[in-house]
Amino acid sequence: MIIEHDPNKVREQVKAWKKEGLTVGLVPTMGYLHEGHKSLIDRAVKENDRVVVSIFVNPIQFGPTEDLDKYPRDLNADSKLCEESGVSLVFNPQPSDMYADDFSTYIKESGPTEELCGKSRPVHFSGVCTVVNKLFNIALPDRAYFGQKDAQQLAVVRRMVRDLSMDIKIVGCPIVREPDGLAKSSRNIYLSPEERKAALVLSRAVKKGQELVDAGETDGDKIIDQMKALIEAEPLAKIDYVEMVSWDDIKVHHKVDGPILCAMAVFIGNTRLIDNFIRE
């Protein structure tokens, strides 16, 4: 397995693979890899001849009061997981490798970014779209893999690829959970034992919403109200948002009459966690 920091050398390697007629899959990550990331990597390895995993904590998708500096990092453990999983190349650039001192070109998506995390994290998706576009230009993938836990991100990247006529297949992969239901997240490490227990309220709210939909409830407001009530009963939880939106364009939706996404962001103590379910 190759570990490379230089974007130009990554592109040269991928071009060499493509000259051999090999397909390339990309798994973009910010590192501190867990079983959720591994599920993306495993699928990419299965579906492609070569797999690139990017490990880059992207500074331009963090707001000024967010956790850029303390975001967990462990390149040695990440590299070991990647090698054991069959990854061909790990791309681990520094911010200076990705952004020149006078960098001034950003991609702004103005459709699926307007609700959910786009409201509470106003710079986030411009940073995501910009770095993903750069990663696509560097790694030249045939397929790129994103997790459903970041469902809005998945929808935004799909829209960007469509709108900019990129010849890349975006593959969405299911949420991976702990045995007790908590969605796998690199930020789970921030939780104290008490907060870790309280965080289960997110997956319980997801389950409640799914049960209501499965039972035939179509009133989105009733579904969201019951999910919120469950979360609000947890003293350590503070809701950022709990919303039902249409799954294709991430617009607020009040009825289960097509593909919908029920998504939430909840602070447990100082840690912001997200979870969701999708009904196609």
mmCIF file of C-alpha atoms in Angstrom:
data_model
loop_
_atom_site.group_PDB
_atom_site.id
_atom_site.type_symbol
_atom_site.label_atom_id
_atom_site.label_comp_id
_atom_site.label_asym_id
_atom_site.label_seq_id
_atom_site.Cartn_x
_atom_site.Cartn_y
_atom_site.Cartn_z
ATOM 1 C CA MET A 1 0.000 0.000 0.000
ATOM 2 C CA ILE A 2 1.226 3.469 -0.927
ATOM 3 C CA ILE A 3 0.983 6.410 1.498
ATOM 4 C CA GLU A 4 1.294 9.678 -0.396
ATOM 5 C CA HIS A 5 1.052 13.345 0.591
ATOM 6 C CA ASP A 6 1.611 15.016 -2.777
ATOM 7 C CA PRO A 7 -1.575 15.522 -4.871
ATOM 8 C CA ASN A 8 0.394 15.466 -8.127
ATOM 9 C CA LYS A 9 1.986 12.096 -7.337
ATOM 10 C CA VAL A 10 -1.435 10.656 -6.459
ATOM 11 C CA ARG A 11 -2.804 11.803 -9.818
ATOM 12 C CA GLU A 12 0.203 10.346 -11.644
ATOM 13 C CA GLN A 13 -0.280 6.977 -9.920
ATOM 14 C CA VAL A 14 -3.999 6.884 -10.726
ATOM 15 C CA LYS A 15 -3.327 7.774 -14.360
ATOM 16 C CA ALA A 16 -0.863 4.880 -14.534
ATOM 17 C CA TRP A 17 -3.516 2.499 -13.179
ATOM 18 C CA LYS A 18 -6.038 3.778 -15.686
ATOM 19 C CA LYS A 19 -3.607 3.249 -18.559
ATOM 20 C CA GLU A 20 -3.663 -0.411 -17.505
ATOM 21 C CA GLY A 21 -7.459 -0.381 -17.812
ATOM 22 C CA LEU A 22 -8.014 -0.563 -14.044
ATOM 23 C CA THR A 23 -11.001 1.000 -12.271
ATOM 24 C CA VAL A 24 -10.480 3.277 -9.274
ATOM 25 C CA GLY A 25 -12.688 3.819 -6.229
ATOM 26 C CA LEU A 26 -12.297 6.753 -3.822
ATOM 27 C CA VAL A 27 -13.338 6.850 -0.165
ATOM 28 C CA PRO A 28 -13.015 10.446 1.120
ATOM 29 C CA THR A 29 -12.548 10.616 4.910
ATOM 30 C CA MET A 30 -11.265 12.917 7.627
ATOM 31 C CA GLY A 31 -9.525 9.992 9.281
ATOM 32 C CA TYR A 32 -9.827 8.436 12.727
ATOM 33 C CA LEU A 33 -11.361 5.527 10.867
ATOM 34 C CA HIS A 34 -13.968 3.209 12.402
ATOM 35 C CA GLU A 35 -16.218 0.372 11.251
ATOM 36 C CA GLY A 36 -18.422 2.814 9.352
ATOM 37 C CA HIS A 37 -15.487 3.925 7.222
ATOM 38 C CA LYS A 38 -14.394 0.315 6.853
ATOM 39 C CA SER A 39 -17.791 -0.595 5.400
ATOM 40 C CA LEU A 40 -17.222 2.025 2.682
ATOM 41 C CA ILE A 41 -13.696 0.770 2.064
ATOM 42 C CA ASP A 42 -14.834 -2.859 1.890
ATOM 43 C CA ARG A 43 -17.457 -2.014 -0.717
ATOM 44 C CA ALA A 44 -14.969 0.050 -2.722
ATOM 45 C CA VAL A 45 -12.436 -2.806 -2.677
ATOM 46 C CA LYS A 46 -15.138 -5.202 -3.854
ATOM 47 C CA GLU A 47 -16.260 -2.998 -6.732
ATOM 48 C CA ASN A 48 -12.951 -1.565 -8.031
ATOM 49 C CA ASP A 49 -9.500 -2.734 -9.103
ATOM 50 C CA ARG A 50 -7.745 -0.070 -7.036
ATOM 51 C CA VAL A 51 -8.963 1.967 -4.051
ATOM 52 C CA VAL A 52 -7.761 5.361 -2.816
ATOM 53 C CA VAL A 53 -8.675 6.497 0.710
ATOM 54 C CA SER A 54 -8.142 10.176 1.435
ATOM 55 C CA ILE A 55 -7.411 11.121 5.043
ATOM 56 C CA PHE A 56 -7.654 14.883 5.362
ATOM 57 C CA VAL A 57 -9.193 17.037 8.082
ATOM 58 C CA ASN A 58 -10.475 19.749 5.763
ATOM 59 C CA PRO A 59 -10.140 23.156 7.449
ATOM 60 C CA ILE A 60 -12.484 25.046 5.138
ATOM 61 C CA GLN A 61 -15.550 23.025 6.154
ATOM 62 C CA PHE A 62 -15.224 23.986 9.831
ATOM 63 C CA GLY A 63 -16.737 27.160 11.280
ATOM 64 C CA PRO A 64 -14.678 29.412 13.591
ATOM 65 C CA THR A 65 -16.150 27.907 16.799
ATOM 66 C CA GLU A 66 -16.105 24.251 15.669
ATOM 67 C CA ASP A 67 -13.729 21.425 16.533
ATOM 68 C CA LEU A 68 -11.041 21.660 13.819
ATOM 69 C CA ASP A 69 -8.105 21.754 16.226
ATOM 70 C CA LYS A 70 -9.295 18.919 18.464
ATOM 71 C CA TYR A 71 -10.740 16.670 15.745
ATOM 72 C CA PRO A 72 -9.225 13.222 16.462
ATOM 73 C CA ARG A 73 -6.323 12.049 14.324
ATOM 74 C CA ASP A 74 -4.419 8.740 14.219
ATOM 75 C CA LEU A 75 -2.686 8.159 10.886
ATOM 76 C CA ASN A 76 -0.883 5.019 12.055
ATOM 77 C CA ALA A 77 -4.107 3.255 13.060
ATOM 78 C CA ASP A 78 -5.863 4.531 9.933
ATOM 79 C CA SER A 79 -3.073 3.258 7.685
ATOM 80 C CA LYS A 80 -3.147 -0.152 9.343
ATOM 81 C CA LEU A 81 -6.907 -0.475 8.837
ATOM 82 C CA CYS A 82 -6.555 0.585 5.204
ATOM 83 C CA GLU A 83 -3.745 -1.863 4.470
ATOM 84 C CA GLU A 84 -5.575 -4.756 6.125
ATOM 85 C CA SER A 85 -8.700 -3.878 4.108
ATOM 86 C CA GLY A 86 -6.958 -3.977 0.732
ATOM 87 C CA VAL A 87 -6.586 -0.253 0.032
ATOM 88 C CA SER A 88 -4.082 0.555 -2.720
ATOM 89 C CA LEU A 89 -3.198 4.133 -1.764
ATOM 90 C CA VAL A 90 -3.760 6.427 1.224
ATOM 91 C CA PHE A 91 -3.733 10.113 0.326
ATOM 92 C CA ASN A 92 -2.823 12.172 3.396
ATOM 93 C CA PRO A 93 -2.116 15.765 2.365
ATOM 94 C CA GLN A 94 -1.425 18.746 4.569
ATOM 95 C CA PRO A 95 -3.667 21.824 4.247
ATOM 96 C CA SER A 96 -0.823 23.580 2.372
ATOM 97 C CA ASP A 97 -0.853 20.738 -0.189
ATOM 98 C CA MET A 98 -4.529 21.376 -0.897
ATOM 99 C CA TYR A 99 -4.868 25.136 -0.500
ATOM 100 C CA ALA A 100 -2.360 27.742 -1.652
ATOM 101 C CA ASP A 101 -1.849 30.782 0.563
ATOM 102 C CA ASP A 102 -3.930 32.848 -1.861
ATOM 103 C CA PHE A 103 -6.562 30.134 -2.513
ATOM 104 C CA SER A 104 -9.790 31.892 -3.521
ATOM 105 C CA THR A 105 -11.966 29.469 -5.527
ATOM 106 C CA TYR A 106 -14.886 27.774 -3.771
ATOM 107 C CA ILE A 107 -17.886 25.746 -4.926
ATOM 108 C CA LYS A 108 -21.206 26.907 -3.515
ATOM 109 C CA GLU A 109 -24.231 24.616 -3.887
ATOM 110 C CA SER A 110 -27.521 26.450 -3.339
ATOM 111 C CA GLY A 111 -30.161 23.692 -3.422
ATOM 112 C CA PRO A 112 -29.897 20.772 -0.960
ATOM 113 C CA THR A 113 -27.641 22.830 1.341
ATOM 114 C CA GLU A 114 -30.311 25.290 2.480
ATOM 115 C CA GLU A 115 -31.859 23.160 5.253
ATOM 116 C CA LEU A 116 -30.587 20.940 8.102
ATOM 117 C CA CYS A 117 -26.818 21.322 8.630
ATOM 118 C CA GLY A 118 -26.678 24.037 5.996
ATOM 119 C CA LYS A 119 -28.655 26.330 8.302
ATOM 120 C CA SER A 120 -26.600 25.836 11.442
ATOM 121 C CA ARG A 121 -23.205 25.401 9.726
ATOM 122 C CA PRO A 122 -23.235 28.097 7.007
ATOM 123 C CA VAL A 123 -19.696 27.542 5.660
ATOM 124 C CA HIS A 124 -19.776 23.763 5.891
ATOM 125 C CA PHE A 125 -21.070 22.647 2.521
ATOM 126 C CA SER A 126 -19.052 25.129 0.508
ATOM 127 C CA GLY A 127 -16.012 23.572 2.171
ATOM 128 C CA VAL A 128 -17.291 20.049 1.517
ATOM 129 C CA CYS A 129 -18.078 20.674 -2.158
ATOM 130 C CA THR A 130 -14.743 22.394 -2.730
ATOM 131 C CA VAL A 131 -12.619 19.679 -1.137
ATOM 132 C CA VAL A 132 -14.599 16.827 -2.728
ATOM 133 C CA ASN A 133 -14.215 18.459 -6.128
ATOM 134 C CA LYS A 134 -10.458 18.713 -5.541
ATOM 135 C CA LEU A 135 -10.277 15.081 -4.414
ATOM 136 C CA PHE A 136 -12.140 14.015 -7.554
ATOM 137 C CA ASN A 137 -9.667 15.985 -9.690
ATOM 138 C CA ILE A 138 -6.706 14.418 -7.885
ATOM 139 C CA ALA A 139 -7.838 10.783 -7.529
ATOM 140 C CA LEU A 140 -9.850 10.624 -10.799
ATOM 141 C CA PRO A 141 -12.227 7.966 -9.426
ATOM 142 C CA ASP A 142 -14.757 5.935 -11.356
ATOM 143 C CA ARG A 143 -16.776 5.588 -8.146
ATOM 144 C CA ALA A 144 -16.768 7.502 -4.858
ATOM 145 C CA TYR A 145 -18.240 6.196 -1.604
ATOM 146 C CA PHE A 146 -20.124 8.190 1.040
ATOM 147 C CA GLY A 147 -21.992 7.089 4.180
ATOM 148 C CA GLN A 148 -25.701 7.618 4.770
ATOM 149 C CA LYS A 149 -25.039 8.955 8.282
ATOM 150 C CA ASP A 150 -24.076 12.204 6.535
ATOM 151 C CA ALA A 151 -27.202 11.963 4.376
ATOM 152 C CA GLN A 152 -27.335 15.643 3.449
ATOM 153 C CA GLN A 153 -23.700 15.509 2.372
ATOM 154 C CA LEU A 154 -24.513 12.503 0.193
ATOM 155 C CA ALA A 155 -27.393 14.396 -1.442
ATOM 156 C CA VAL A 156 -25.255 17.499 -1.950
ATOM 157 C CA VAL A 157 -22.402 15.566 -3.583
ATOM 158 C CA ARG A 158 -24.833 13.748 -5.875
ATOM 159 C CA ARG A 159 -26.321 17.092 -6.939
ATOM 160 C CA MET A 160 -22.866 18.580 -7.543
ATOM 161 C CA VAL A 161 -21.835 15.613 -9.684
ATOM 162 C CA ARG A 162 -25.052 15.878 -11.686
ATOM 163 C CA ASP A 163 -24.939 19.646 -12.117
ATOM 164 C CA LEU A 164 -21.258 19.782 -13.084
ATOM 165 C CA SER A 165 -21.495 16.761 -15.440
ATOM 166 C CA MET A 166 -18.844 14.767 -13.587
ATOM 167 C CA ASP A 167 -18.300 11.257 -14.895
ATOM 168 C CA ILE A 168 -18.284 9.669 -11.437
ATOM 169 C CA LYS A 169 -20.733 7.260 -9.825
ATOM 170 C CA ILE A 170 -21.608 8.262 -6.250
ATOM 171 C CA VAL A 171 -22.306 5.237 -4.060
ATOM 172 C CA GLY A 172 -24.229 5.695 -0.808
ATOM 173 C CA CYS A 173 -23.668 3.124 1.949
ATOM 174 C CA PRO A 174 -25.828 2.332 5.014
ATOM 175 C CA ILE A 175 -25.232 3.661 8.518
ATOM 176 C CA VAL A 176 -23.100 1.392 10.703
ATOM 177 C CA ARG A 177 -24.096 1.331 14.373
ATOM 178 C CA GLU A 178 -22.671 0.207 17.687
ATOM 179 C CA PRO A 179 -24.378 -2.876 19.197
ATOM 180 C CA ASP A 180 -26.541 -0.567 21.334
ATOM 181 C CA GLY A 181 -27.648 1.469 18.323
ATOM 182 C CA LEU A 182 -25.432 4.570 18.439
ATOM 183 C CA ALA A 183 -24.317 5.561 14.948
ATOM 184 C CA LYS A 184 -20.571 5.163 14.465
ATOM 185 C CA SER A 185 -18.836 8.548 14.474
ATOM 186 C CA SER A 186 -15.296 9.777 15.006
ATOM 187 C CA ARG A 187 -16.786 12.385 17.364
ATOM 188 C CA ASN A 188 -18.133 9.700 19.717
ATOM 189 C CA ILE A 189 -14.708 9.770 21.371
ATOM 190 C CA TYR A 190 -15.601 13.171 22.840
ATOM 191 C CA LEU A 191 -18.426 11.699 24.946
ATOM 192 C CA SER A 192 -18.023 11.034 28.656
ATOM 193 C CA PRO A 193 -19.514 7.736 29.925
ATOM 194 C CA GLU A 194 -22.651 9.589 31.037
ATOM 195 C CA GLU A 195 -22.934 11.412 27.711
ATOM 196 C CA ARG A 196 -22.317 8.178 25.798
ATOM 197 C CA LYS A 197 -25.351 6.673 27.507
ATOM 198 C CA ALA A 198 -27.428 9.803 26.866
ATOM 199 C CA ALA A 199 -26.448 9.769 23.173
ATOM 200 C CA LEU A 200 -28.556 6.657 22.647
ATOM 201 C CA VAL A 201 -31.547 8.985 22.546
ATOM 202 C CA LEU A 202 -30.682 9.730 18.894
ATOM 203 C CA SER A 203 -31.014 6.137 17.738
ATOM 204 C CA ARG A 204 -34.131 5.697 19.870
ATOM 205 C CA ALA A 205 -35.687 8.691 18.125
ATOM 206 C CA VAL A 206 -34.732 7.238 14.739
ATOM 207 C CA LYS A 207 -36.353 3.944 15.699
ATOM 208 C CA LYS A 208 -39.486 5.769 16.884
ATOM 209 C CA GLY A 209 -39.802 7.606 13.595
ATOM 210 C CA GLN A 210 -39.289 4.432 11.589
ATOM 211 C CA GLU A 211 -41.937 2.630 13.635
ATOM 212 C CA LEU A 212 -44.448 5.400 13.021
ATOM 213 C CA VAL A 213 -43.826 5.335 9.274
ATOM 214 C CA ASP A 214 -44.003 1.532 9.219
ATOM 215 C CA ALA A 215 -47.342 1.712 11.053
ATOM 216 C CA GLY A 216 -48.750 3.887 8.287
ATOM 217 C CA GLU A 217 -48.397 7.384 9.776
ATOM 218 C CA THR A 218 -48.062 9.884 6.926
ATOM 219 C CA ASP A 219 -48.271 13.176 8.860
ATOM 220 C CA GLY A 220 -44.678 14.380 8.964
ATOM 221 C CA ASP A 221 -45.327 16.901 11.708
ATOM 222 C CA LYS A 222 -46.709 14.211 14.020
ATOM 223 C CA ILE A 223 -43.691 12.006 13.346
ATOM 224 C CA ILE A 224 -41.208 14.813 14.016
ATOM 225 C CA ASP A 225 -43.066 15.964 17.148
ATOM 226 C CA GLN A 226 -42.857 12.495 18.677
ATOM 227 C CA MET A 227 -39.173 12.178 17.799
ATOM 228 C CA LYS A 228 -38.471 15.590 19.352
ATOM 229 C CA ALA A 229 -40.420 14.747 22.510
ATOM 230 C CA LEU A 230 -38.323 11.639 23.014
ATOM 231 C CA ILE A 231 -35.070 13.605 22.623
ATOM 232 C CA GLU A 232 -36.226 16.481 24.832
ATOM 233 C CA ALA A 233 -36.843 14.024 27.658
ATOM 234 C CA GLU A 234 -33.074 13.453 27.867
ATOM 235 C CA PRO A 235 -31.544 16.165 30.128
ATOM 236 C CA LEU A 236 -28.137 16.102 28.415
ATOM 237 C CA ALA A 237 -29.590 16.503 24.924
ATOM 238 C CA LYS A 238 -30.091 19.833 23.162
ATOM 239 C CA ILE A 239 -31.730 19.744 19.718
ATOM 240 C CA ASP A 240 -30.119 21.624 16.844
ATOM 241 C CA TYR A 241 -32.751 20.322 14.428
ATOM 242 C CA VAL A 242 -35.077 17.399 13.805
ATOM 243 C CA GLU A 243 -36.670 17.680 10.366
ATOM 244 C CA MET A 244 -38.405 15.698 7.667
ATOM 245 C CA VAL A 245 -37.254 16.625 4.170
ATOM 246 C CA SER A 246 -37.699 15.246 0.691
ATOM 247 C CA TRP A 247 -34.796 12.925 -0.026
ATOM 248 C CA ASP A 248 -34.018 14.123 -3.531
ATOM 249 C CA ASP A 249 -33.687 17.878 -2.912
ATOM 250 C CA ILE A 250 -33.578 18.249 0.921
ATOM 251 C CA LYS A 251 -36.591 20.565 1.160
ATOM 252 C CA VAL A 252 -38.799 20.605 4.273
ATOM 253 C CA HIS A 253 -41.614 18.102 3.743
ATOM 254 C CA HIS A 254 -44.710 17.512 5.861
ATOM 255 C CA LYS A 255 -46.075 14.264 4.467
ATOM 256 C CA VAL A 256 -44.758 10.762 3.849
ATOM 257 C CA ASP A 257 -45.816 10.553 0.211
ATOM 258 C CA GLY A 258 -42.519 9.772 -1.516
ATOM 259 C CA PRO A 259 -38.840 9.350 -0.670
ATOM 260 C CA ILE A 260 -38.182 11.199 2.596
ATOM 261 C CA LEU A 261 -35.273 11.775 4.962
ATOM 262 C CA CYS A 262 -35.829 12.267 8.697
ATOM 263 C CA ALA A 263 -32.617 13.812 9.975
ATOM 264 C CA MET A 264 -31.436 15.247 13.256
ATOM 265 C CA ALA A 265 -28.498 17.036 14.812
ATOM 266 C CA VAL A 266 -28.379 16.954 18.607
ATOM 267 C CA PHE A 267 -25.839 18.262 21.089
ATOM 268 C CA ILE A 268 -24.992 15.804 23.843
ATOM 269 C CA GLY A 269 -23.098 18.057 26.201
ATOM 270 C CA ASN A 270 -20.768 19.944 23.845
ATOM 271 C CA THR A 271 -20.671 17.220 21.195
ATOM 272 C CA ARG A 272 -22.852 17.599 18.129
ATOM 273 C CA LEU A 273 -24.063 14.248 16.772
ATOM 274 C CA ILE A 274 -26.187 13.452 13.726
ATOM 275 C CA ASP A 275 -28.446 10.538 12.814
ATOM 276 C CA ASN A 276 -31.268 9.840 10.381
ATOM 277 C CA PHE A 277 -33.390 7.385 8.526
ATOM 278 C CA ILE A 278 -34.442 7.350 4.884
ATOM 279 C CA ARG A 279 -37.664 5.989 3.475
ATOM 280 C CA GLU A 280 -37.287 5.495 -0.282
#
